[in-house]
Coordinates of C-alpha atoms and ligand atoms in Angstrom, one line a residue:
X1 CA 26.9 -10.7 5.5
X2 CA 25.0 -11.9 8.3
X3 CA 21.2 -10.8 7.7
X4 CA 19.5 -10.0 11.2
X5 CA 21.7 -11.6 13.3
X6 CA 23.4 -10.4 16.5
X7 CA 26.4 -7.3 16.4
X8 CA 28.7 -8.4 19.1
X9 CA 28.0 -5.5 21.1
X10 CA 24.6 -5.0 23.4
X11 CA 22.3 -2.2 24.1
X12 CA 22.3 -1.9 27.9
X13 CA 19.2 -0.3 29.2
X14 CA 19.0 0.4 33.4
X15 CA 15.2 0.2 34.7
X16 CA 14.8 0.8 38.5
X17 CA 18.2 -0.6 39.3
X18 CA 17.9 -3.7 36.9
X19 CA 20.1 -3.7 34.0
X20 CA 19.1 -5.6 30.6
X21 CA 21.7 -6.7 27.9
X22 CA 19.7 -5.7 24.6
X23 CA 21.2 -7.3 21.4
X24 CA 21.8 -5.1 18.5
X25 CA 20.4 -6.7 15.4
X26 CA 21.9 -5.8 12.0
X27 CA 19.8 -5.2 9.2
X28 CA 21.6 -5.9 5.4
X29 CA 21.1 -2.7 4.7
X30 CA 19.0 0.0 7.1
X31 CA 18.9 0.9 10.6
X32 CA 20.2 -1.4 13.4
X33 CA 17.1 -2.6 15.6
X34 CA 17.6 -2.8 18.9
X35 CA 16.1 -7.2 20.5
X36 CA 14.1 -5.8 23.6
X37 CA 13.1 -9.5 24.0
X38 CA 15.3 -10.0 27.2
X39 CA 12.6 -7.3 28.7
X40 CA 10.7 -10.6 29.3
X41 CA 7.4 -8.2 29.4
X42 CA 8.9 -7.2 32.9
X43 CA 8.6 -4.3 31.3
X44 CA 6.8 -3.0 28.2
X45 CA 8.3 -0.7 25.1
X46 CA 5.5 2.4 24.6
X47 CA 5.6 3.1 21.0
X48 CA 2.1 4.6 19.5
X49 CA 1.6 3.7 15.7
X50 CA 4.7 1.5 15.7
X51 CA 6.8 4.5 14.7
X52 CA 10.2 2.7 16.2
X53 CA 9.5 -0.6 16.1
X54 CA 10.5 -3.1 13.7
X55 CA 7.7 -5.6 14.0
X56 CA 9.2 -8.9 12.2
X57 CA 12.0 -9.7 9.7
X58 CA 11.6 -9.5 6.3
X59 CA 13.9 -9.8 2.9
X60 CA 10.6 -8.2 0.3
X61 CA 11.3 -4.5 0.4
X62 CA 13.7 -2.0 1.7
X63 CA 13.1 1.5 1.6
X64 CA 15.8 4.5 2.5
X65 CA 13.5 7.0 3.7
X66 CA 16.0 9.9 3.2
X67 CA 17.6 9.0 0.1
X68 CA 13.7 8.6 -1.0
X69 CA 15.3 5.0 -2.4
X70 CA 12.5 1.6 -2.4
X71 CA 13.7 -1.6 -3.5
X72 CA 11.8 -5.2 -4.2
X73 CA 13.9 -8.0 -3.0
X74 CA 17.5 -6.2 -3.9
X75 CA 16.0 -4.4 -7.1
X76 CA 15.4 -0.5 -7.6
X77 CA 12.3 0.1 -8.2
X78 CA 13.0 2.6 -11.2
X79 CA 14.4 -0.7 -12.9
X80 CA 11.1 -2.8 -12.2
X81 CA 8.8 0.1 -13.5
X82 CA 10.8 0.5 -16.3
X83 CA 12.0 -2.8 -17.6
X84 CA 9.6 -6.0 -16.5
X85 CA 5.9 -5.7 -16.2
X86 CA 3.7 -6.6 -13.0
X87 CA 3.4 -9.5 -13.2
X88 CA 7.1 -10.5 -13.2
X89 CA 7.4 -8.5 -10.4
X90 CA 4.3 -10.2 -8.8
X91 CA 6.7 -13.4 -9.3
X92 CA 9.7 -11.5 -7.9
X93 CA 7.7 -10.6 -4.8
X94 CA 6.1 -13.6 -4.1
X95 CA 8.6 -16.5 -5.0
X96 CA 11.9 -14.6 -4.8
X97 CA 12.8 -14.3 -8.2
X98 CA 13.0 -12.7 -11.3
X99 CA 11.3 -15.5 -13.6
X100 CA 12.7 -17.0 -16.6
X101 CA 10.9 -17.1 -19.8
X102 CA 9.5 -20.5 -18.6
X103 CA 8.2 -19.6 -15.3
X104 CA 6.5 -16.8 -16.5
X105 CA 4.2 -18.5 -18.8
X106 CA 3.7 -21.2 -16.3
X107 CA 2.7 -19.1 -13.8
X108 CA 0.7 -17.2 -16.7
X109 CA -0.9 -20.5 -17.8
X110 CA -2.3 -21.4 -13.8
X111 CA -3.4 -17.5 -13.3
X112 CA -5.6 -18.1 -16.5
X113 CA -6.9 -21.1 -15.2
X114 CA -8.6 -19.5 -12.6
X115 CA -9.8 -16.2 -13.5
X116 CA -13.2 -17.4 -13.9
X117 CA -15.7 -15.4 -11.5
X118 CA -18.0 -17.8 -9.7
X119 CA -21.7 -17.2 -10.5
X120 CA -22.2 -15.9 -6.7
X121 CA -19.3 -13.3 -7.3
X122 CA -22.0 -12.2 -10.5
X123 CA -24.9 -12.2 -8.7
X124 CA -23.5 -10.5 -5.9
X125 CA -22.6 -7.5 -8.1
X126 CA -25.5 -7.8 -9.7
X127 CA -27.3 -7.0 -6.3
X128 CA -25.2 -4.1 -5.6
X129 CA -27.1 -0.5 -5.5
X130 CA -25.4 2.1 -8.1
X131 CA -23.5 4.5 -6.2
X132 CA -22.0 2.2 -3.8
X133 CA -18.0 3.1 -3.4
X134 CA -16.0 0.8 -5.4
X135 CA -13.6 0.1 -2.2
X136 CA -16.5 -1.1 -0.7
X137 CA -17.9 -3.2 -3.5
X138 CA -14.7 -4.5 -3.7
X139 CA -14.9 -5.9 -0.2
X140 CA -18.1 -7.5 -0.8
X141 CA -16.7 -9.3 -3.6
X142 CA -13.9 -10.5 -2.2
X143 CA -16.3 -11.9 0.7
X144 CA -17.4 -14.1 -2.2
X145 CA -14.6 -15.9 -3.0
X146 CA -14.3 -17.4 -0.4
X147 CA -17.5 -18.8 0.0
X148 CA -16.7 -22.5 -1.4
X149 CA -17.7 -26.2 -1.1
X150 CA -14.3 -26.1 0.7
X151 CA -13.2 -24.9 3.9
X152 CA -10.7 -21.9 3.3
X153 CA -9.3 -23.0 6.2
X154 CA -7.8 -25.9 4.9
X155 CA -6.3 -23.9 1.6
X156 CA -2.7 -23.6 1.4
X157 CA -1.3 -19.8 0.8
X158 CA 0.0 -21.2 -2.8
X159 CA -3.2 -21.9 -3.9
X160 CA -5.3 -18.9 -2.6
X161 CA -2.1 -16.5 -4.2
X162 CA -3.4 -18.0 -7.6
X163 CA -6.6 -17.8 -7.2
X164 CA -6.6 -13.8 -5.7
X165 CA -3.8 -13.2 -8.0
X166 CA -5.8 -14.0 -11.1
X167 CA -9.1 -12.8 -9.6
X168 CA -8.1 -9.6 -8.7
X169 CA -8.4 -7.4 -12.4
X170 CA -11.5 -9.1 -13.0
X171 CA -13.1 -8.6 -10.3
X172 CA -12.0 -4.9 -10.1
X173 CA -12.6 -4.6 -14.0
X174 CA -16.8 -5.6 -13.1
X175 CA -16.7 -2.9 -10.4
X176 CA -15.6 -0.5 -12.4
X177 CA -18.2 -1.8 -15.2
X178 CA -21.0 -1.9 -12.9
X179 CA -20.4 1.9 -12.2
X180 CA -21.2 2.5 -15.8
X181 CA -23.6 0.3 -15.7
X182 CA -22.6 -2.1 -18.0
X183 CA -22.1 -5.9 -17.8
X184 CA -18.8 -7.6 -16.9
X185 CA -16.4 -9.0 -19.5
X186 CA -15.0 -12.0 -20.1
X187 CA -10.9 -12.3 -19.6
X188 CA -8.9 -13.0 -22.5
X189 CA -6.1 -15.6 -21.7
X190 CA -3.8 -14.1 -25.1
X191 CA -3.7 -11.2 -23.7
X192 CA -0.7 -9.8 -20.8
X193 CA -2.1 -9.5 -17.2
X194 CA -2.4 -5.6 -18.0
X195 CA -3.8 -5.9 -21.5
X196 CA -6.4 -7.7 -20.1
X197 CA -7.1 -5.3 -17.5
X198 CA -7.5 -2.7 -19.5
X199 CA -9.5 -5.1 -22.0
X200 CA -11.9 -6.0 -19.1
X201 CA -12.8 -2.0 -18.5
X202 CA -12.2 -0.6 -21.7
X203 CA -12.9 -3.2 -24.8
X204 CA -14.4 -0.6 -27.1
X205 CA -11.5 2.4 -26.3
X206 CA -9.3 -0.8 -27.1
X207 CA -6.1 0.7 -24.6
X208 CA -5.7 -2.9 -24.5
X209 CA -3.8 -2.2 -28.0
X210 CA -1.5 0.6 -27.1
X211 CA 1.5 0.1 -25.9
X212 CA 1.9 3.2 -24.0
X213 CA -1.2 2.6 -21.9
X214 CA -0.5 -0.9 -21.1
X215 CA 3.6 -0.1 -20.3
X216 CA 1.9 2.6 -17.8
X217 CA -0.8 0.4 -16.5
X218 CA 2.4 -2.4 -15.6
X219 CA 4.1 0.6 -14.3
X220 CA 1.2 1.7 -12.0
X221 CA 0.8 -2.0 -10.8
X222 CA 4.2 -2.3 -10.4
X223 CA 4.7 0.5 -8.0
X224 CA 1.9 -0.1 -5.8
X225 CA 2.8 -4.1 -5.3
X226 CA 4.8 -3.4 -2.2
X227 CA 5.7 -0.9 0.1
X228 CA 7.2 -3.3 3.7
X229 CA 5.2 -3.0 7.1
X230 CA 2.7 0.0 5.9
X231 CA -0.6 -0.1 7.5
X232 CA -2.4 -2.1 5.1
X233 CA 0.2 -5.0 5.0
X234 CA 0.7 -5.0 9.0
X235 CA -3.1 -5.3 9.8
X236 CA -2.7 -8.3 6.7
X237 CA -0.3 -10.1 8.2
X238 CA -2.1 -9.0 11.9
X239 CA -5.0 -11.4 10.8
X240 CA -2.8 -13.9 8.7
X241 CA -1.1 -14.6 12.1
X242 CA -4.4 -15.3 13.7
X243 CA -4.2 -18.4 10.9
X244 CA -7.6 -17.1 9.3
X245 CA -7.4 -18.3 5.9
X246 CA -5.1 -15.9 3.3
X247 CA -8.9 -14.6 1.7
X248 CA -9.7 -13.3 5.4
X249 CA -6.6 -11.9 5.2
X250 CA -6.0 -9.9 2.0
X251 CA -9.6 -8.6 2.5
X252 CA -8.6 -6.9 5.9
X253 CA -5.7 -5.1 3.6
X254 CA -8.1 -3.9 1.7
X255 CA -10.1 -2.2 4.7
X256 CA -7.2 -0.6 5.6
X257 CA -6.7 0.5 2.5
X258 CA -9.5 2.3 1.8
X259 CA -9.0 5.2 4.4
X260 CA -7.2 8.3 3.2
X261 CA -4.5 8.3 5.5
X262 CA -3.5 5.2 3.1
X263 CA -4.8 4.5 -0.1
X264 CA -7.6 6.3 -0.1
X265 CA -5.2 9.3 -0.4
X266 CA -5.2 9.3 -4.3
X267 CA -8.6 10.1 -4.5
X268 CA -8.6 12.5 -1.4
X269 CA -5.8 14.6 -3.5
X270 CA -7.6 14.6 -7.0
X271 CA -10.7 15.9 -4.9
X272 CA -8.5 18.4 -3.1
X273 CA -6.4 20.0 -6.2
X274 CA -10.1 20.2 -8.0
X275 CA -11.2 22.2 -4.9
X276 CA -8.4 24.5 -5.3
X277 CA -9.1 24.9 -8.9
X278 CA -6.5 27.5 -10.0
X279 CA -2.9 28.3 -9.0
X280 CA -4.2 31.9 -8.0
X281 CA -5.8 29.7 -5.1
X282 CA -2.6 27.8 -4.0
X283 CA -0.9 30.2 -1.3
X284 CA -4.4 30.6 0.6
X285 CA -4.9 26.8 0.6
X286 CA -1.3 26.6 1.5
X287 CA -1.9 29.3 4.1
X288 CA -4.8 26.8 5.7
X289 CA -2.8 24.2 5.7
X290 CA -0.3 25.5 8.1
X291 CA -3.6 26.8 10.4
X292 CA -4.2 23.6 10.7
X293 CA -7.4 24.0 8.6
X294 CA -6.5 21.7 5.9
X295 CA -4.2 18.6 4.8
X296 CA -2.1 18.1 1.9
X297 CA -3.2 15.4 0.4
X298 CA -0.4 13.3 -1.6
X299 CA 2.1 15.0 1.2
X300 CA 4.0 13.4 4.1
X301 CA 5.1 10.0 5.0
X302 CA 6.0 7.8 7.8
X303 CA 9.2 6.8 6.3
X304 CA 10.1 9.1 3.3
X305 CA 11.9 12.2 4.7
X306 CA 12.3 13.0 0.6
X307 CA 10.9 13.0 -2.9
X308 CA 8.9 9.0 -3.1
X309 CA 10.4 7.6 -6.1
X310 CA 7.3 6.5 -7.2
X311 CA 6.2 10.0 -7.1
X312 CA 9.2 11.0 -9.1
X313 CA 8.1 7.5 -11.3
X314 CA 4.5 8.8 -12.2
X315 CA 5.3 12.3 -12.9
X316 CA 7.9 11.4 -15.3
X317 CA 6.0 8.6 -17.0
X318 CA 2.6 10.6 -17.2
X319 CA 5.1 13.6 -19.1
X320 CA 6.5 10.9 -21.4
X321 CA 3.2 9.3 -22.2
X322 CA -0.2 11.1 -21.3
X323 CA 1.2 14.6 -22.5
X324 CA 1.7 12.9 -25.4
X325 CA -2.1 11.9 -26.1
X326 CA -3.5 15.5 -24.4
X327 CA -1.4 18.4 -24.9
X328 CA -2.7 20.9 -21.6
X329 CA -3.9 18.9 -18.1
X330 CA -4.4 22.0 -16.0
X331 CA -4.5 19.0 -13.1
X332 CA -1.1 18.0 -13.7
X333 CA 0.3 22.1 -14.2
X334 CA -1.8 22.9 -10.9
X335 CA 0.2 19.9 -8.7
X336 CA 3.5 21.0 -10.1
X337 CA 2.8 24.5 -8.8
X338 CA 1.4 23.3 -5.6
X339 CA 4.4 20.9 -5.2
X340 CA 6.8 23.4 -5.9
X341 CA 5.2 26.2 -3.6
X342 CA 4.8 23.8 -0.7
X343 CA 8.7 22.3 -1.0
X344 CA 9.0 26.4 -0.4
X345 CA 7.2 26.8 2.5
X346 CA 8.8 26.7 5.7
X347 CA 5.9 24.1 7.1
X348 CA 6.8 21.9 5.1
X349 CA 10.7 22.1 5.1
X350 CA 10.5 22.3 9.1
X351 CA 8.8 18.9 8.7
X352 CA 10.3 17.2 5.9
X353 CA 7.2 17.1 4.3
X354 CA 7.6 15.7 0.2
X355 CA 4.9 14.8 -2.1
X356 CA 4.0 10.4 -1.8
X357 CA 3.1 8.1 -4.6
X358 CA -0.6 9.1 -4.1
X359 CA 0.5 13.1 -5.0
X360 CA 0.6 11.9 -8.8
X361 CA -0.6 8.9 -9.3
X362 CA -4.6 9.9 -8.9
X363 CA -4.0 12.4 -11.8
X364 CA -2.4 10.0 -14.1
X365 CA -5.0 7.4 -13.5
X366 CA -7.7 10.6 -14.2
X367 CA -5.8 10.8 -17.6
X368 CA -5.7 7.5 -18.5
X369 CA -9.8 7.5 -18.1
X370 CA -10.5 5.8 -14.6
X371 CA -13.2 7.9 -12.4
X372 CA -11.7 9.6 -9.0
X373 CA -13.8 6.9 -6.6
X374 CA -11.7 3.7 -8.6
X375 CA -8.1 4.9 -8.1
X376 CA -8.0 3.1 -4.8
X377 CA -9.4 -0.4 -5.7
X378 CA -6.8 -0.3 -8.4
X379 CA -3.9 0.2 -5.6
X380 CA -5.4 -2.8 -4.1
X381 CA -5.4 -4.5 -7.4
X382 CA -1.4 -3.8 -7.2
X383 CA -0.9 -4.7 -3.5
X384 CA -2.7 -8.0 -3.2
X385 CA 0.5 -9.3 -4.8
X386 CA 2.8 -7.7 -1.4
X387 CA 0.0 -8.3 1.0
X388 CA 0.1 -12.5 -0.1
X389 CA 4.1 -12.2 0.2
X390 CA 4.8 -11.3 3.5
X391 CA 1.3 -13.9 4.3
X392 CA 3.9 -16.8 3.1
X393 CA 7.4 -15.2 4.3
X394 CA 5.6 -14.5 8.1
X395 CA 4.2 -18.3 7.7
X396 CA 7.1 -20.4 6.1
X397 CA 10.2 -18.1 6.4
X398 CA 10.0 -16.1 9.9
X399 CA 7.2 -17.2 11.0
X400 CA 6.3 -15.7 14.9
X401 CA 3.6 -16.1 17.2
X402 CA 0.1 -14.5 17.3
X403 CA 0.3 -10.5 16.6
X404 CA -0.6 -9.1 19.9
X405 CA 0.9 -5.8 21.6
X406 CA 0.8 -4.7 25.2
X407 CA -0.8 -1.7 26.4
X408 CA -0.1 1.4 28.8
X409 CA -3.5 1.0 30.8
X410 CA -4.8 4.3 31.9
X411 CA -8.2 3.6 32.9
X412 CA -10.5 2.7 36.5
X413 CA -9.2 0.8 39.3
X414 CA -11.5 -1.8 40.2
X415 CA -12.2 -1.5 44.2
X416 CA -10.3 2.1 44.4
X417 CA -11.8 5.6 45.6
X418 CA -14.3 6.1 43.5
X419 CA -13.4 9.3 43.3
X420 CA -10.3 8.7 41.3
X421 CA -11.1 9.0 37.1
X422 CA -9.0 8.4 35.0
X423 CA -7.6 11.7 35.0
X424 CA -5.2 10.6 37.9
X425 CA -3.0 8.7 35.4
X426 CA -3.3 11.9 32.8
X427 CA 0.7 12.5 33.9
X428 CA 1.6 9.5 32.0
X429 CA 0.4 10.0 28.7
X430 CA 2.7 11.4 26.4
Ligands
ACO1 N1 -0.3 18.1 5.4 C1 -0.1 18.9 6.5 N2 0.6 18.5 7.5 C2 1.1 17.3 7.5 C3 0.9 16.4 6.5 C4 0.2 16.8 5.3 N3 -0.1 16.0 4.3 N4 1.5 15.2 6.7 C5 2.1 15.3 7.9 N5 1.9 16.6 8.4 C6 2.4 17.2 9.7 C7 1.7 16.6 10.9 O1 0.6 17.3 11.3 C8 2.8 16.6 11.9 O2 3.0 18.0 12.3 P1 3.5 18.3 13.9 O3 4.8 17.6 14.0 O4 3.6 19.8 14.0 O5 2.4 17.7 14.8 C9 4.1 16.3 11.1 O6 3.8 16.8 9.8 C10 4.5 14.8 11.1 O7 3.4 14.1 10.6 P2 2.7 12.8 11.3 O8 1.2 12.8 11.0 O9 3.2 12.7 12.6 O10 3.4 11.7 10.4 P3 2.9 10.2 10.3 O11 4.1 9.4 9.9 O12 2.2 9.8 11.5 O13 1.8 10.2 9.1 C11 0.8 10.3 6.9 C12 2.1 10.0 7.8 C13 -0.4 9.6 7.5 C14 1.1 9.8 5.5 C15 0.6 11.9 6.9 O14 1.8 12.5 6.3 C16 -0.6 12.3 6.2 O15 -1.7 12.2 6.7 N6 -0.5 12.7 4.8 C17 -1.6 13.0 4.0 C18 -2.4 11.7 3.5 C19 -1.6 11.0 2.5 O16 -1.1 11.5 1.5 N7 -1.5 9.7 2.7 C20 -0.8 8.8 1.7 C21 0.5 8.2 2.3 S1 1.3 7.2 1.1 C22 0.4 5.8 1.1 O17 -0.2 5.4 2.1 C23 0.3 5.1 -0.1

């Protein structure tokens, strides 16, 4: 099949009596995109938040927003969760493939390598006032490593995926030691990239050692790695295409990240179901939602018009193994009977509004012992992997020039009526 090349047939489009031949561009498996690069910026496509606009080519994800289906380069996601753990999927993401036993351990044996914090990463942290929000400390860290002898300029995407890629838990296992207050921990090579993860927070609880808790940690990673052009990964690849180093670049993911809208939305719902408290609450929350008083939090989604299979994912994996540790979590019963009154409510249903990976996955990270202010640094944790992907697929596979839209300008005339505000354009907003 021919992958995001031309359909024989053209969109025509007629602006003020000129006529442009738009070519249809088929996608292996999605919607058809219409090329409006014949518009030769004669005229300019008005599309707020990118809602119809495919930005770039891409062969990492796909996702079928009404069949609620997400694949990683051809795989389902359900098989990835299930089957290999992050980091084969980091590999699957990043160089194309599923590894073999061999490429695995090499890439294993150069992630080790450089796990090492430097000593400014340490005393950095070491500065940081208690209280701080872990998405921010994690910022601050990040800012770190880059500061080297070297120019970052100068290093390739290859390395700087190593060195992020293996950087990444430890750093985020000191932040979340630093909340306790307790020192960081030292990584421990024998251990899987999850094990040691869980080693780097928890070494005492030693969830390192149980299977269950390290199959769902993979699983977590796993289904936060990569999710195509969402915000996080377009502002990413935004700077990337600026050619600021791919440090610069990962660490503007993770700004975007942090809001609520995005990643931040785990936390947001854990705060929200706790504010409901009871089900006996549930239909006047509900009731403020549709007054436009509240937000669901964990609900809605720019491309799934159904159930996110990674919602589906957590809820079955945290009934398979956290029910199995604790036998009641009131969180858990409450979201099940907010999910299933809200799927009820004409609101919702008018808007194709279904719970998103963040509806579950805040309460199973609550139940597996992380506080409510980490769940998003570990989402960033996961994404770094997708975020470095598409850094090398936009640089060495389709690569494109500078990221920079056009605008609708709606503002003051220089040398017109002063009278005239900006009001006099107000007809041609939306
Ligand atoms: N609660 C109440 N109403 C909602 C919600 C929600 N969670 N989500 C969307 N709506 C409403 C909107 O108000 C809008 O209503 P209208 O058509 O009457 O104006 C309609 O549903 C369509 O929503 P938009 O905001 O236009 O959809 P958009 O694609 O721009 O935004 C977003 C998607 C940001 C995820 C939105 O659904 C939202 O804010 N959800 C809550 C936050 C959240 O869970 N974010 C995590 C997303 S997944 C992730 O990033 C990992």
């Amino acid at each position: 099949m021919n992958r995001g090349t031309n359909i024989k047939e053209n969109a025509k489009l007629e602006v003020e009596g000129n006529i442009f031949e738009l070519p249809l561009l088929r996608a292996s498996q999605g919607q058809t995109v219409i090329d409006v690069s014949p518009l030769k910026s004669s005229y300019f496509t008005y599309d707020p938040g990118f809602k119809n606009t495919a930005a770039c080519k891409s062969e990492i994800c796909f996702i079928d927003g009404a069949k609620g289906k997400l694949e990683y380069r051809g795989v389902d996601i359900d098989k990835l969760a299930s089957d290999h753990d992050y980091l084969e999927v980091v590999h699957l993401l990043y160089f194309g493939n599923l590894p073999s036993k061999e490429e695995l351990n090499a890439f294993k044996a150069k992630l080790d390598k450089n796990m090492k914090l430097s000593q400014q990463t340490l005393n950095y942290l070491a500065t940081v006032p208690k209280g701080s929000h872990p998405m921010e400390i994690l910022m601050g860290l990040l800012t770190t490593t880059m500061l080297k002898p070297k120019n970052n300029e100068s290093a390739s995407i290859d390395d700087a995926m190593i060195d992020l890629i293996a950087k990444i838990p430890v750093i985020c296992a000191a932040i979340y030691r630093h909340g306790q207050g307790l020192k960081p921990i030292d990584p421990d090579p024998e251990l899987s990239y999850s094990a040691n993860f869980l080693y780097m927070c928890f070494p005492d609880a030693k969830f390192h050692l149980d299977d269950d808790f390290v199959k769902a940690m993979d699983a977590i990673f796993t289904l936060h790695a990569e999710h195509e052009q969402n915000a996080s990964t377009t502002t990413t690849t935004t700077v990337a295409s600026t050619d600021a180093s791919p440090y610069a670049s990962v660490l503007s993911g993770v700004a975007a990240l942090s809001g609520p809208k995005h990643g931040g939305a785990n936390e947001a719902c854990v705060n929200m179901l706790k504010e409901i408290g009871n089900r006996e609450n549930i239909p006047s929350f509900l009731d403020k939602v549709t007054k436009r008083e509240a937000v669901l939090m964990g609900f809605g989604h720019r491309v799934y018009k159904s159930k996110d299979p990674r919602a589906t994912f957590i809820q079955k994996l945290f009934k398979d193994i956290i029910s199995k540790a604790e036998k009641d979590n009131p969180l858990f019963d409450l979201a099940q009977d907010l999910e299933k009154k809200a799927l009820n409510d004409e609101f919702f249903k008018k808007r194709a509004l279904f719970p998103n990976v963040d509806f579950y996955s805040g309460i199973m990270l609550s139940a597996m012992n992380f506080p409510t202010n980490f769940f998003t640094v570990l989402f960033a944790l996961a994404r770094t992997s997708g975020w470095l992907s598409h850094i090398k697929e936009r640089a060495e596979v389709y690569s494109q020039p500078i990221t920079r839209p056009r605008q609708l300008y709606v503002g003051k005339v220089a040398d017109e009526d002063p009278e005239v505000t900006p009001d006099k354009y107000s007809h041609q907003k939306p």
